[in-house]
Coordinates of C-alpha atoms in Angstrom, one line a residue:
X41 CA -6.3 92.4 -8.4
X42 CA -4.8 95.1 -10.4
X43 CA -3.3 96.4 -7.2
X44 CA -1.9 93.0 -6.0
X45 CA -0.4 92.7 -9.5
X46 CA 1.2 95.9 -9.1
X47 CA 2.5 95.2 -5.7
X48 CA 3.7 91.6 -6.8
X49 CA 5.7 93.4 -10.0
X50 CA 7.4 95.8 -7.2
X51 CA 8.5 92.9 -5.2
X52 CA 9.9 90.9 -8.3
X53 CA 11.9 93.9 -9.2
X54 CA 13.1 94.4 -5.8
X55 CA 14.3 90.7 -5.7
X56 CA 15.9 90.7 -9.2
X57 CA 17.6 94.4 -8.9
X58 CA 19.1 94.0 -5.6
X59 CA 21.9 91.4 -6.7
X60 CA 22.0 93.0 -10.3
X61 CA 23.1 96.6 -8.3
X62 CA 26.0 94.7 -6.8
X63 CA 27.0 93.2 -10.0
X64 CA 27.0 96.6 -12.1
X65 CA 28.3 98.6 -9.1
X66 CA 25.1 100.7 -9.3
X67 CA 23.4 101.8 -6.1
X68 CA 20.4 99.8 -5.4
X69 CA 18.1 103.0 -4.9
X70 CA 19.0 104.3 -8.1
X71 CA 18.2 101.1 -10.1
X72 CA 14.9 100.8 -8.2
X73 CA 13.7 104.4 -8.4
X74 CA 14.4 103.8 -12.4
X75 CA 12.3 100.7 -12.1
X76 CA 9.2 102.2 -10.4
X77 CA 9.4 105.0 -13.0
X78 CA 9.1 102.6 -15.8
X79 CA 6.8 100.2 -14.1
X80 CA 4.2 103.0 -13.7
X81 CA 4.4 103.4 -17.3
X82 CA 3.1 100.2 -18.1
X83 CA -0.5 100.2 -19.4
X84 CA -3.0 98.2 -16.6
X85 CA -0.7 99.1 -13.7
X86 CA -2.5 100.2 -10.6
X87 CA -2.1 103.6 -9.2
X88 CA -0.9 103.2 -5.5
X89 CA -2.8 105.7 -3.2
X90 CA -1.2 106.6 0.3
X91 CA -3.2 108.3 3.0
X92 CA -1.0 111.3 3.9
X93 CA -1.4 110.7 7.7
X94 CA -0.1 107.0 7.7
X95 CA 3.1 107.7 5.6
X96 CA 5.3 109.0 8.3
X97 CA 4.1 106.9 11.1
X98 CA 4.4 103.8 9.2
X99 CA 7.5 104.2 7.1
X100 CA 9.9 106.4 9.5
X101 CA 10.1 104.5 12.9
X102 CA 11.5 101.2 11.6
X103 CA 13.9 103.0 9.2
X104 CA 15.4 105.4 12.0
X105 CA 15.4 102.6 14.6
X106 CA 17.3 100.4 12.2
X107 CA 19.7 103.2 11.4
X108 CA 20.5 103.4 15.4
X109 CA 21.4 99.9 15.3
X110 CA 24.6 100.2 12.9
X111 CA 26.0 102.8 15.0
X112 CA 27.1 104.0 18.4
X113 CA 26.8 107.1 20.8
X114 CA 30.7 107.2 20.8
X115 CA 31.0 107.5 16.8
X116 CA 28.8 110.3 17.2
X117 CA 30.5 112.2 19.9
X118 CA 33.9 111.7 18.3
X119 CA 32.4 113.2 15.0
X120 CA 29.9 115.5 16.8
X121 CA 31.1 118.9 15.2
X122 CA 30.9 117.9 11.5
X123 CA 27.7 115.7 12.0
X124 CA 25.9 118.7 13.7
X125 CA 27.6 121.4 11.3
X126 CA 25.7 119.0 8.4
X127 CA 22.6 117.8 10.2
X128 CA 21.5 120.9 11.6
X129 CA 23.6 123.9 10.1
X130 CA 23.2 122.8 6.7
X131 CA 19.7 121.3 6.8
X132 CA 18.5 124.7 8.1
X133 CA 20.5 126.5 5.7
X134 CA 19.4 124.8 2.7
X135 CA 15.7 124.9 3.7
X136 CA 15.9 128.7 3.9
X137 CA 17.7 129.0 0.7
X138 CA 15.5 126.9 -1.1
X139 CA 12.5 128.7 0.4
X140 CA 14.1 131.9 -0.9
X141 CA 14.9 130.3 -4.4
X142 CA 11.1 128.9 -4.6
X143 CA 9.4 132.1 -3.5
X144 CA 11.5 134.0 -5.9
X145 CA 10.2 131.6 -8.5
X146 CA 6.4 132.5 -7.8
X147 CA 5.6 130.3 -4.4
X148 CA 4.2 132.1 -1.6
X149 CA 6.4 132.2 1.6
X150 CA 4.4 129.4 3.3
X151 CA 4.5 126.8 0.4
X152 CA 8.0 127.7 -0.2
X153 CA 9.3 127.2 3.6
X154 CA 7.6 123.8 3.4
X155 CA 9.2 122.8 0.0
X156 CA 12.7 124.1 1.9
X157 CA 11.9 121.4 4.6
X158 CA 10.7 118.6 2.4
X159 CA 14.0 118.7 0.4
X160 CA 16.5 119.9 2.9
X161 CA 17.6 116.3 4.3
X162 CA 20.2 114.2 2.0
X163 CA 19.3 110.6 2.3
X164 CA 22.3 108.3 3.6
X165 CA 20.9 104.9 2.2
X166 CA 22.6 105.4 -1.5
X167 CA 25.6 107.2 -0.1
X168 CA 26.4 104.7 2.5
X169 CA 26.0 101.7 0.2
X170 CA 28.6 102.9 -2.2
X171 CA 30.6 103.9 1.1
X172 CA 30.6 100.4 2.3
X173 CA 31.2 98.8 -1.2
X174 CA 34.3 101.0 -1.9
X175 CA 35.8 100.8 1.7
X176 CA 35.8 104.6 2.1
X177 CA 37.2 105.8 5.7
X178 CA 35.2 104.9 8.5
X179 CA 35.0 108.4 9.8
X180 CA 33.5 109.7 6.4
X181 CA 30.9 106.6 6.7
X182 CA 30.1 107.6 10.4
X183 CA 29.9 111.5 9.1
X184 CA 27.2 110.5 6.3
X185 CA 25.2 108.3 8.3
X186 CA 25.1 110.8 11.5
X187 CA 24.2 113.3 9.1
X188 CA 21.4 111.2 7.4
X189 CA 19.7 110.4 10.8
X190 CA 20.0 113.7 12.5
X191 CA 19.2 115.9 9.4
X192 CA 16.0 113.9 9.4
X193 CA 15.2 115.1 12.8
X194 CA 16.0 118.9 12.2
X195 CA 14.1 118.6 8.7
X196 CA 10.9 116.9 10.1
X197 CA 10.8 119.6 13.1
X198 CA 11.1 122.4 10.5
X199 CA 8.5 120.4 8.3
X200 CA 6.1 120.2 11.1
X201 CA 6.5 124.1 12.0
X202 CA 6.0 125.3 8.5
X203 CA 3.1 123.0 7.6
X204 CA 1.4 123.9 11.0
X205 CA 2.2 127.7 9.9
X206 CA 0.4 127.2 6.5
X207 CA -2.4 125.0 7.8
X208 CA -3.3 127.7 10.5
X209 CA -2.8 130.6 8.4
X210 CA -0.1 132.3 10.4
X211 CA 2.7 131.6 13.4
X212 CA 4.0 134.2 15.6
X213 CA 7.8 134.2 16.5
X214 CA 6.8 133.2 20.1
X215 CA 4.6 130.0 18.9
X216 CA 7.5 129.0 16.6
X217 CA 10.0 129.1 19.6
X218 CA 7.4 127.2 21.8
X219 CA 6.8 124.9 18.9
X220 CA 10.6 124.1 18.4
X221 CA 11.4 123.6 22.1
X222 CA 8.5 121.4 22.7
X223 CA 9.5 119.3 19.7
X224 CA 13.2 118.8 21.0
X225 CA 12.4 118.4 24.8
X226 CA 9.4 116.2 24.4
X227 CA 11.1 113.9 21.8
X228 CA 14.3 113.3 23.7
X229 CA 12.5 113.1 27.2
X230 CA 9.7 110.5 25.7
X231 CA 12.4 108.5 24.0
X232 CA 14.5 108.2 27.0
X233 CA 11.5 107.4 29.2
X234 CA 10.0 104.6 26.8
X235 CA 13.7 103.1 26.4
X236 CA 14.2 102.7 30.1
X237 CA 10.8 100.9 30.5
X238 CA 11.8 98.9 27.2
X239 CA 14.9 97.8 28.8
X240 CA 13.4 96.9 32.2
X241 CA 10.6 94.8 30.3
X242 CA 13.2 92.9 28.3
X243 CA 15.3 92.0 31.1
X244 CA 12.6 90.3 32.5
X245 CA 11.1 88.4 29.4
X246 CA 14.3 86.0 28.3
X247 CA 12.3 84.7 25.2
X248 CA 13.5 85.6 21.6
X249 CA 9.7 86.0 20.3
X250 CA 8.6 87.9 23.3
X251 CA 11.7 90.1 23.1
X252 CA 11.1 90.7 19.3
X253 CA 7.7 91.6 19.5
X254 CA 8.7 94.2 22.0
X255 CA 11.6 95.6 20.0
X256 CA 9.3 95.7 16.9
X257 CA 6.6 97.6 18.3
X258 CA 8.1 100.1 20.5
X259 CA 9.6 102.4 17.7
X260 CA 5.9 102.9 16.3
X261 CA 4.7 103.4 20.2
X262 CA 7.6 105.9 20.9
X263 CA 6.9 107.9 17.7
X264 CA 3.1 108.1 18.2
X265 CA 3.4 109.2 21.9
X266 CA 6.1 111.7 21.1
X267 CA 3.8 113.4 18.4
X268 CA 0.7 113.3 20.6
X269 CA 2.5 115.1 23.2
X270 CA 3.4 117.6 20.5
X271 CA 7.0 116.4 20.5
X272 CA 9.5 115.2 17.6
X273 CA 8.6 111.7 17.0
X274 CA 11.8 111.3 14.9
X275 CA 14.1 112.7 17.9
X276 CA 12.1 110.3 20.1
X277 CA 12.8 107.2 18.0
X278 CA 16.6 108.1 17.5
X279 CA 16.8 108.8 21.4
X280 CA 15.2 105.6 22.0
X281 CA 17.2 103.3 19.6
X282 CA 20.5 104.9 20.7
X283 CA 20.0 104.2 24.4
X284 CA 18.9 100.5 23.5
X285 CA 21.8 100.1 21.3
X286 CA 24.2 101.7 24.3
X287 CA 22.5 99.9 27.3
X288 CA 20.0 97.6 26.3
X289 CA 22.2 94.5 25.0
X290 CA 22.5 93.0 28.3
X291 CA 18.9 92.8 28.8
X292 CA 18.5 90.7 25.7
X293 CA 18.8 86.7 25.2
X294 CA 21.5 85.8 22.7
X295 CA 18.8 84.3 20.3
X296 CA 16.7 87.4 20.9
X297 CA 19.7 89.7 19.9
X298 CA 20.3 87.5 16.7
X299 CA 16.7 87.1 15.7
X300 CA 16.5 91.2 16.4
X301 CA 19.2 91.8 14.3
X302 CA 17.8 89.7 11.3
X303 CA 14.4 91.2 11.6
X304 CA 15.6 94.7 11.7
X305 CA 17.8 94.3 9.0
X306 CA 15.3 92.8 6.8
X307 CA 12.9 95.6 7.6
X308 CA 15.2 98.4 6.6
X309 CA 15.8 96.7 3.3
X310 CA 12.0 96.1 2.3
X311 CA 10.9 99.4 3.3
X312 CA 13.6 101.2 2.0
X313 CA 13.4 99.5 -1.3
X314 CA 9.6 99.8 -1.8
X315 CA 9.8 103.6 -0.9
X316 CA 12.4 104.0 -3.7
X317 CA 10.4 101.8 -6.1
X318 CA 7.5 103.9 -5.4
X319 CA 8.7 107.2 -6.3
X320 CA 8.1 106.5 -9.8
X321 CA 4.5 105.9 -9.3
X322 CA 4.0 108.9 -7.6
X323 CA 5.9 111.1 -10.0
X324 CA 3.7 109.8 -12.7
X325 CA 0.4 110.2 -10.6
X326 CA 1.7 114.0 -10.0
X327 CA 2.4 114.7 -13.5
X328 CA -0.9 113.4 -14.4
X329 CA -2.7 115.7 -11.6
X330 CA -0.5 119.0 -12.1
X331 CA 0.7 118.7 -15.9
X332 CA 4.3 119.6 -16.6
X333 CA 3.9 123.4 -16.9
X334 CA 6.8 125.5 -17.5
X335 CA 6.3 127.2 -13.9
X336 CA 6.5 123.8 -12.1
X337 CA 9.4 122.5 -14.2
X338 CA 11.3 125.6 -13.9
X339 CA 11.0 125.6 -10.0
X340 CA 11.8 122.0 -10.2
X341 CA 15.0 122.9 -12.0
X342 CA 16.0 125.9 -9.9
X343 CA 15.6 123.6 -6.6
X344 CA 17.7 120.9 -8.0
X345 CA 20.4 123.0 -8.7
X346 CA 20.1 125.0 -5.4
X347 CA 20.7 121.8 -3.2
X348 CA 23.5 120.2 -5.2
X349 CA 25.5 123.8 -5.4
X350 CA 24.8 124.7 -2.1
X351 CA 25.9 121.6 -0.4
X352 CA 29.1 122.2 -1.9
X353 CA 29.3 126.1 -1.0
X354 CA 28.7 124.9 2.6
X355 CA 31.0 122.2 3.0
X356 CA 34.3 123.4 1.5
X357 CA 34.6 126.4 3.8
X358 CA 33.5 124.3 6.6
X359 CA 36.1 121.5 6.2
X360 CA 38.9 124.2 5.3
X361 CA 37.9 125.9 8.8
X362 CA 37.6 122.4 10.7
X363 CA 41.2 121.6 9.2
X364 CA 42.4 125.0 10.0
X365 CA 41.4 124.7 13.6
X366 CA 43.1 121.2 14.0
X367 CA 46.3 122.4 12.3
X368 CA 46.6 125.3 14.9
X369 CA 46.2 122.6 17.8
X370 CA 49.2 120.8 15.8
X371 CA 46.9 117.9 15.1
X372 CA 46.5 116.2 11.9
X373 CA 43.2 116.9 10.0
X374 CA 41.4 114.2 8.4
X375 CA 39.4 116.9 6.2
X376 CA 41.2 116.7 3.0
X377 CA 39.7 117.8 -0.3
X378 CA 39.0 114.4 -1.5
X379 CA 37.1 113.5 1.1
X380 CA 35.2 116.6 1.2
X381 CA 34.5 116.3 -2.5
X382 CA 33.0 112.7 -1.8
X383 CA 30.7 114.0 0.9
X384 CA 29.6 117.3 -0.9
X385 CA 28.9 115.0 -3.7
X386 CA 26.9 112.2 -1.5
X387 CA 23.6 114.6 -1.2
X388 CA 21.2 112.4 -2.7
X389 CA 17.7 113.1 -1.8
X390 CA 15.4 110.1 -0.5
X391 CA 13.0 108.4 1.7
X392 CA 12.1 111.2 4.0
X393 CA 11.7 113.8 1.3
X394 CA 9.4 111.3 -0.5
X395 CA 7.7 110.4 2.9
X396 CA 7.1 114.3 4.0
X397 CA 5.8 115.1 0.7
X398 CA 3.3 112.2 0.4
X399 CA 2.5 113.1 4.2
X400 CA 1.5 116.8 3.3
X401 CA -2.4 117.6 4.3
X402 CA -5.0 117.9 1.6
X403 CA -6.7 120.7 3.2
X404 CA -5.5 123.9 5.2
X405 CA -7.8 126.3 7.2
X406 CA -11.5 126.7 6.7
X407 CA -11.8 123.5 4.6
X408 CA -9.6 125.0 1.5
X409 CA -6.8 123.0 -0.1
X410 CA -3.3 123.3 1.0
X411 CA -1.7 125.8 -1.0
X412 CA 0.6 124.6 -4.0
X413 CA 0.5 121.1 -2.5
X414 CA 0.9 119.2 -5.9
X415 CA 3.7 121.6 -6.9
X416 CA 5.4 120.8 -3.8
X417 CA 5.2 117.1 -4.3
X418 CA 6.4 117.4 -7.9
X419 CA 9.3 119.4 -7.0
X420 CA 10.2 117.1 -4.4
X421 CA 10.0 114.1 -6.3
X422 CA 11.9 115.4 -9.2
X423 CA 14.6 116.5 -6.7
X424 CA 14.9 112.9 -5.4
X425 CA 14.8 111.5 -9.0
X426 CA 17.7 113.6 -10.3
X427 CA 19.6 113.5 -7.4
X428 CA 19.5 109.8 -7.0
X429 CA 20.3 109.1 -10.8
X430 CA 22.7 112.0 -11.3
X431 CA 24.8 111.5 -8.3
X432 CA 24.2 108.0 -7.5
X433 CA 25.6 107.0 -10.9
X434 CA 28.4 109.2 -10.4
X435 CA 29.5 108.8 -6.8
X436 CA 31.5 105.5 -7.2
X437 CA 33.5 106.6 -10.3
X438 CA 34.2 109.7 -8.3
X439 CA 35.4 107.7 -5.1
X440 CA 37.6 105.5 -7.5
X441 CA 38.9 108.6 -9.3
X442 CA 39.8 110.5 -6.4
X443 CA 41.4 107.4 -4.6
X444 CA 39.5 107.9 -1.4
X445 CA 40.1 104.5 0.6
X446 CA 39.6 103.0 3.9
X447 CA 42.2 103.8 6.5
X448 CA 41.7 100.5 8.6
X449 CA 41.2 96.8 7.1
X450 CA 37.8 96.0 8.4
X451 CA 38.5 92.0 8.2
X452 CA 41.9 92.5 10.2
X453 CA 39.6 94.5 13.0
X454 CA 36.9 91.8 13.4
X455 CA 39.7 89.1 13.7
X456 CA 41.6 90.9 16.2
X457 CA 38.3 92.0 18.4
X458 CA 37.0 88.1 18.1
X459 CA 40.7 87.1 19.4
X460 CA 41.0 89.8 22.2
X461 CA 37.3 88.8 23.5
X462 CA 38.0 85.1 23.5
X463 CA 41.6 85.6 25.1
X464 CA 39.9 87.8 28.1
X465 CA 37.3 85.1 28.4
X466 CA 39.5 82.4 28.8
X467 CA 41.8 84.1 31.7
X468 CA 38.6 85.0 33.5
X469 CA 37.9 81.3 33.5
X470 CA 41.4 80.3 34.4
X471 CA 41.2 82.7 37.5
X472 CA 37.8 81.5 38.2
X473 CA 36.0 83.2 41.1
X474 CA 32.4 81.8 40.6
X475 CA 32.9 78.6 42.7
X476 CA 32.4 76.3 39.6
X477 CA 33.8 72.6 40.3
X478 CA 37.0 71.8 38.7
X479 CA 35.7 69.3 35.8
X480 CA 33.0 72.2 34.7
X481 CA 35.7 74.8 34.9
X482 CA 38.0 72.6 32.9
X483 CA 35.6 71.9 30.3
X484 CA 34.8 75.6 29.8
X485 CA 38.5 76.4 29.7
X486 CA 39.0 73.8 26.9
X487 CA 36.2 75.2 24.7
X488 CA 37.5 78.7 25.0
X489 CA 40.9 77.6 24.3
X490 CA 39.7 75.8 21.1
X491 CA 38.0 78.9 20.2
X492 CA 41.5 80.8 20.5
X493 CA 43.4 78.2 18.7
X494 CA 40.8 78.2 15.6
X495 CA 40.9 82.2 15.7
X496 CA 44.7 82.2 15.8
X497 CA 44.9 79.7 13.1
X498 CA 42.3 81.6 11.0
X499 CA 44.4 84.7 11.3
X500 CA 47.6 83.2 10.3
X501 CA 46.1 81.4 7.0
X502 CA 44.6 85.0 6.2
X503 CA 47.8 86.8 6.7
X504 CA 49.7 84.1 4.6
X505 CA 47.1 84.4 1.9
X506 CA 48.1 88.0 1.5
X507 CA 51.9 87.2 1.0
X508 CA 52.1 83.9 -0.6
X509 CA 50.7 82.5 -4.1
X510 CA 50.2 78.9 -2.3
X511 CA 47.4 80.5 0.2
X512 CA 44.2 82.2 -0.7
X513 CA 41.5 83.5 1.1
X514 CA 39.1 81.7 -1.1
X515 CA 41.0 78.5 -0.5
X516 CA 39.9 78.8 3.2
X517 CA 36.5 79.8 2.9
X518 CA 36.0 76.5 0.5
X519 CA 37.4 74.3 2.9
X520 CA 35.3 75.9 5.9
X521 CA 32.2 75.8 3.4
X522 CA 32.9 72.3 2.7
X523 CA 33.1 71.0 6.3
X524 CA 29.8 73.2 7.0
X525 CA 28.0 71.4 4.2
X526 CA 28.8 68.0 5.6
X527 CA 27.7 68.9 8.8
X528 CA 24.6 70.3 7.3
X529 CA 23.9 67.1 5.3
X530 CA 24.3 64.9 8.3
X531 CA 21.9 66.8 10.3
X532 CA 19.2 67.0 7.5
X533 CA 19.4 63.5 6.8
X534 CA 18.7 62.6 10.7
X535 CA 15.9 65.1 10.4
X536 CA 14.3 63.5 7.5
X537 CA 14.7 59.9 8.7
X538 CA 13.6 60.9 12.1
X539 CA 16.6 59.2 13.9
X540 CA 16.5 62.5 15.7
X541 CA 13.8 64.8 16.5
X542 CA 13.1 67.9 14.3
X543 CA 13.9 70.1 17.5
X544 CA 17.0 68.6 18.4
X545 CA 18.0 68.7 14.5
X546 CA 16.8 72.4 14.2
X547 CA 19.0 73.6 17.5
X548 CA 22.0 71.7 15.9
X549 CA 21.6 73.1 12.5
X550 CA 21.1 76.8 14.2
X551 CA 24.7 76.3 15.7
X552 CA 26.2 75.3 12.5
X553 CA 24.9 78.3 10.6
X554 CA 25.6 80.6 13.7
X555 CA 29.1 79.4 13.3
X556 CA 29.4 79.6 9.6
X557 CA 28.3 83.1 9.8
X558 CA 30.8 83.7 12.4
X559 CA 34.0 82.2 10.9
X560 CA 33.1 83.1 7.6
X561 CA 31.4 86.4 7.9

C-alpha cells in the first residue's frame, strides 16, 4: 500500500505540475525533479527499488523511438557536422576529461571512466522544451535534438565498454576496438534488418490495433536483439526508428498512424516525467547509503563544474571554426555567438545519466562489489539535479536576453504545406488517369476544391489578423470552436438517445475531432 501511495503521489505531481510548468515558464523536468526530491523527504513514503538489469531495456527503447519520430534523416544530414561534433566528439572528450578529474579526486581509473561515460551525454528534453516554447531557430532545435539522440549512442557504447572493463578486471586495446566495432556494426545492422521486416509486416496488417501492437513492441525487441548479439541497442533503436520514419509511413493505415502518434507521444511524456520525478527518490536513497562525506561532495562539485565549463570550452572554438569555413566558401554562417551561447548552456543532464547510473551492476569479478558504485550514482544524480535546476531555470531568461528567435514562422509553414498538398491532389484528380467514372471523379474534385477553399480562407483571415485590429486569430479560433462544439453536441445527443448506433456516432465524432485538430492545431 505504501508503494502504491508513492506511485500515486508521483502521478498526481506529474498531472498537476505539467500545466504549471507552462504557466510559470519553467521547464517541466526541473519542476518534476524538485518535486521528486521533496516527495522523497515526506515521512512514510516508500523507497522505490529498481533492478539494475531492467532499467536500460525498459526506459531507453520507447524514449529513443519516440525521439526518432520527431525528426527526419534529412534534417540530420543537413546538420551532420555540428551534430556529430557534439554527439561524438564532445561526448567522448567530456567522458575523458571527467575521468581525469575524477581520478585526480581519488577514484580509480576504471570507476572514473565509468563515471565519465555516465555523465557525458546532455539530455535534450529540457533544452528542446524551452527551444520550442521560445521559438528558437529550427536549425538550433535540430542540432540540440540530434545531439541528444546520438550522444546517447556514443555515451552508452562507452558505458558498455567501461563497465565490461571494470567487471572483467581489464580490457586490452584489441578487445576495446573489437567491442566498439561490434557495437556499431551489429547495432546498425540489426536495426536495419528488423526495420525492413517490420515494414513488411505492417504492409500486410492494415488494422490500427495490430499495427500499433507491432510498433509498440518492436523497439524493445530491437534493443534486446542487438544487445544479445553484443551490439549497441541504442544505435539499433535509432536506426530502426529513423528507417520507419523515412520509409514506413505508406505501410500504415491512416488510423494506425494517428493512433501510433498519440500513443508514442504519451509514452514519451509519461516515461520521461516519471524518470525526472524519481531522481529525487534515488538521490535520497544514495545519500542514506553513502552519506555526504567531504570526498563525495568534492568529486560531485568538480564533475558538475567540469561538464558545464568544458561544454563551453568545446563549443565556442568549434562554432568559430565552422563559421570561418563557411565564410571562406562565401556562405553565410548560422553559428553566431548568441546561438552558440544558448547551445553551450543547454547541457542539462537527464534521463540517460539517471538510467545508466541506476543500471550499474552490483558485483564485479569474483563476486566482489562494483568499485565505487554508490559514489558514481551519487555524483551522477547530483550532476543531473544541479544542471537541471541551474541551467534549466536560467535558459529561458538567457534566450530572451540574447534575443535568439525563430527565422521562420511555423504556423505559416504549416498553412503553406497544407495548401500545396491539397492543390497537388486536386490537380491529380482533374487529370485523372485511374479510370474512375465521371460522377465519382467530380465528387472527389468537389471535396478537394472545398478543402482548398477552406485553406485559402483560413490563410487570408490569419494574414489579416496580423495587419488589422478588426481581425484576430482568437476570433477565428472561437468561431471554429463554436461550430465544432455544435457538431459534438448533435453527435453525442444522437448517441445518448439511440437514434444512431454508438459505432456510427463514434466514427463521425472521430472525424470532427480530427478536423478540429487539423484546422486549429
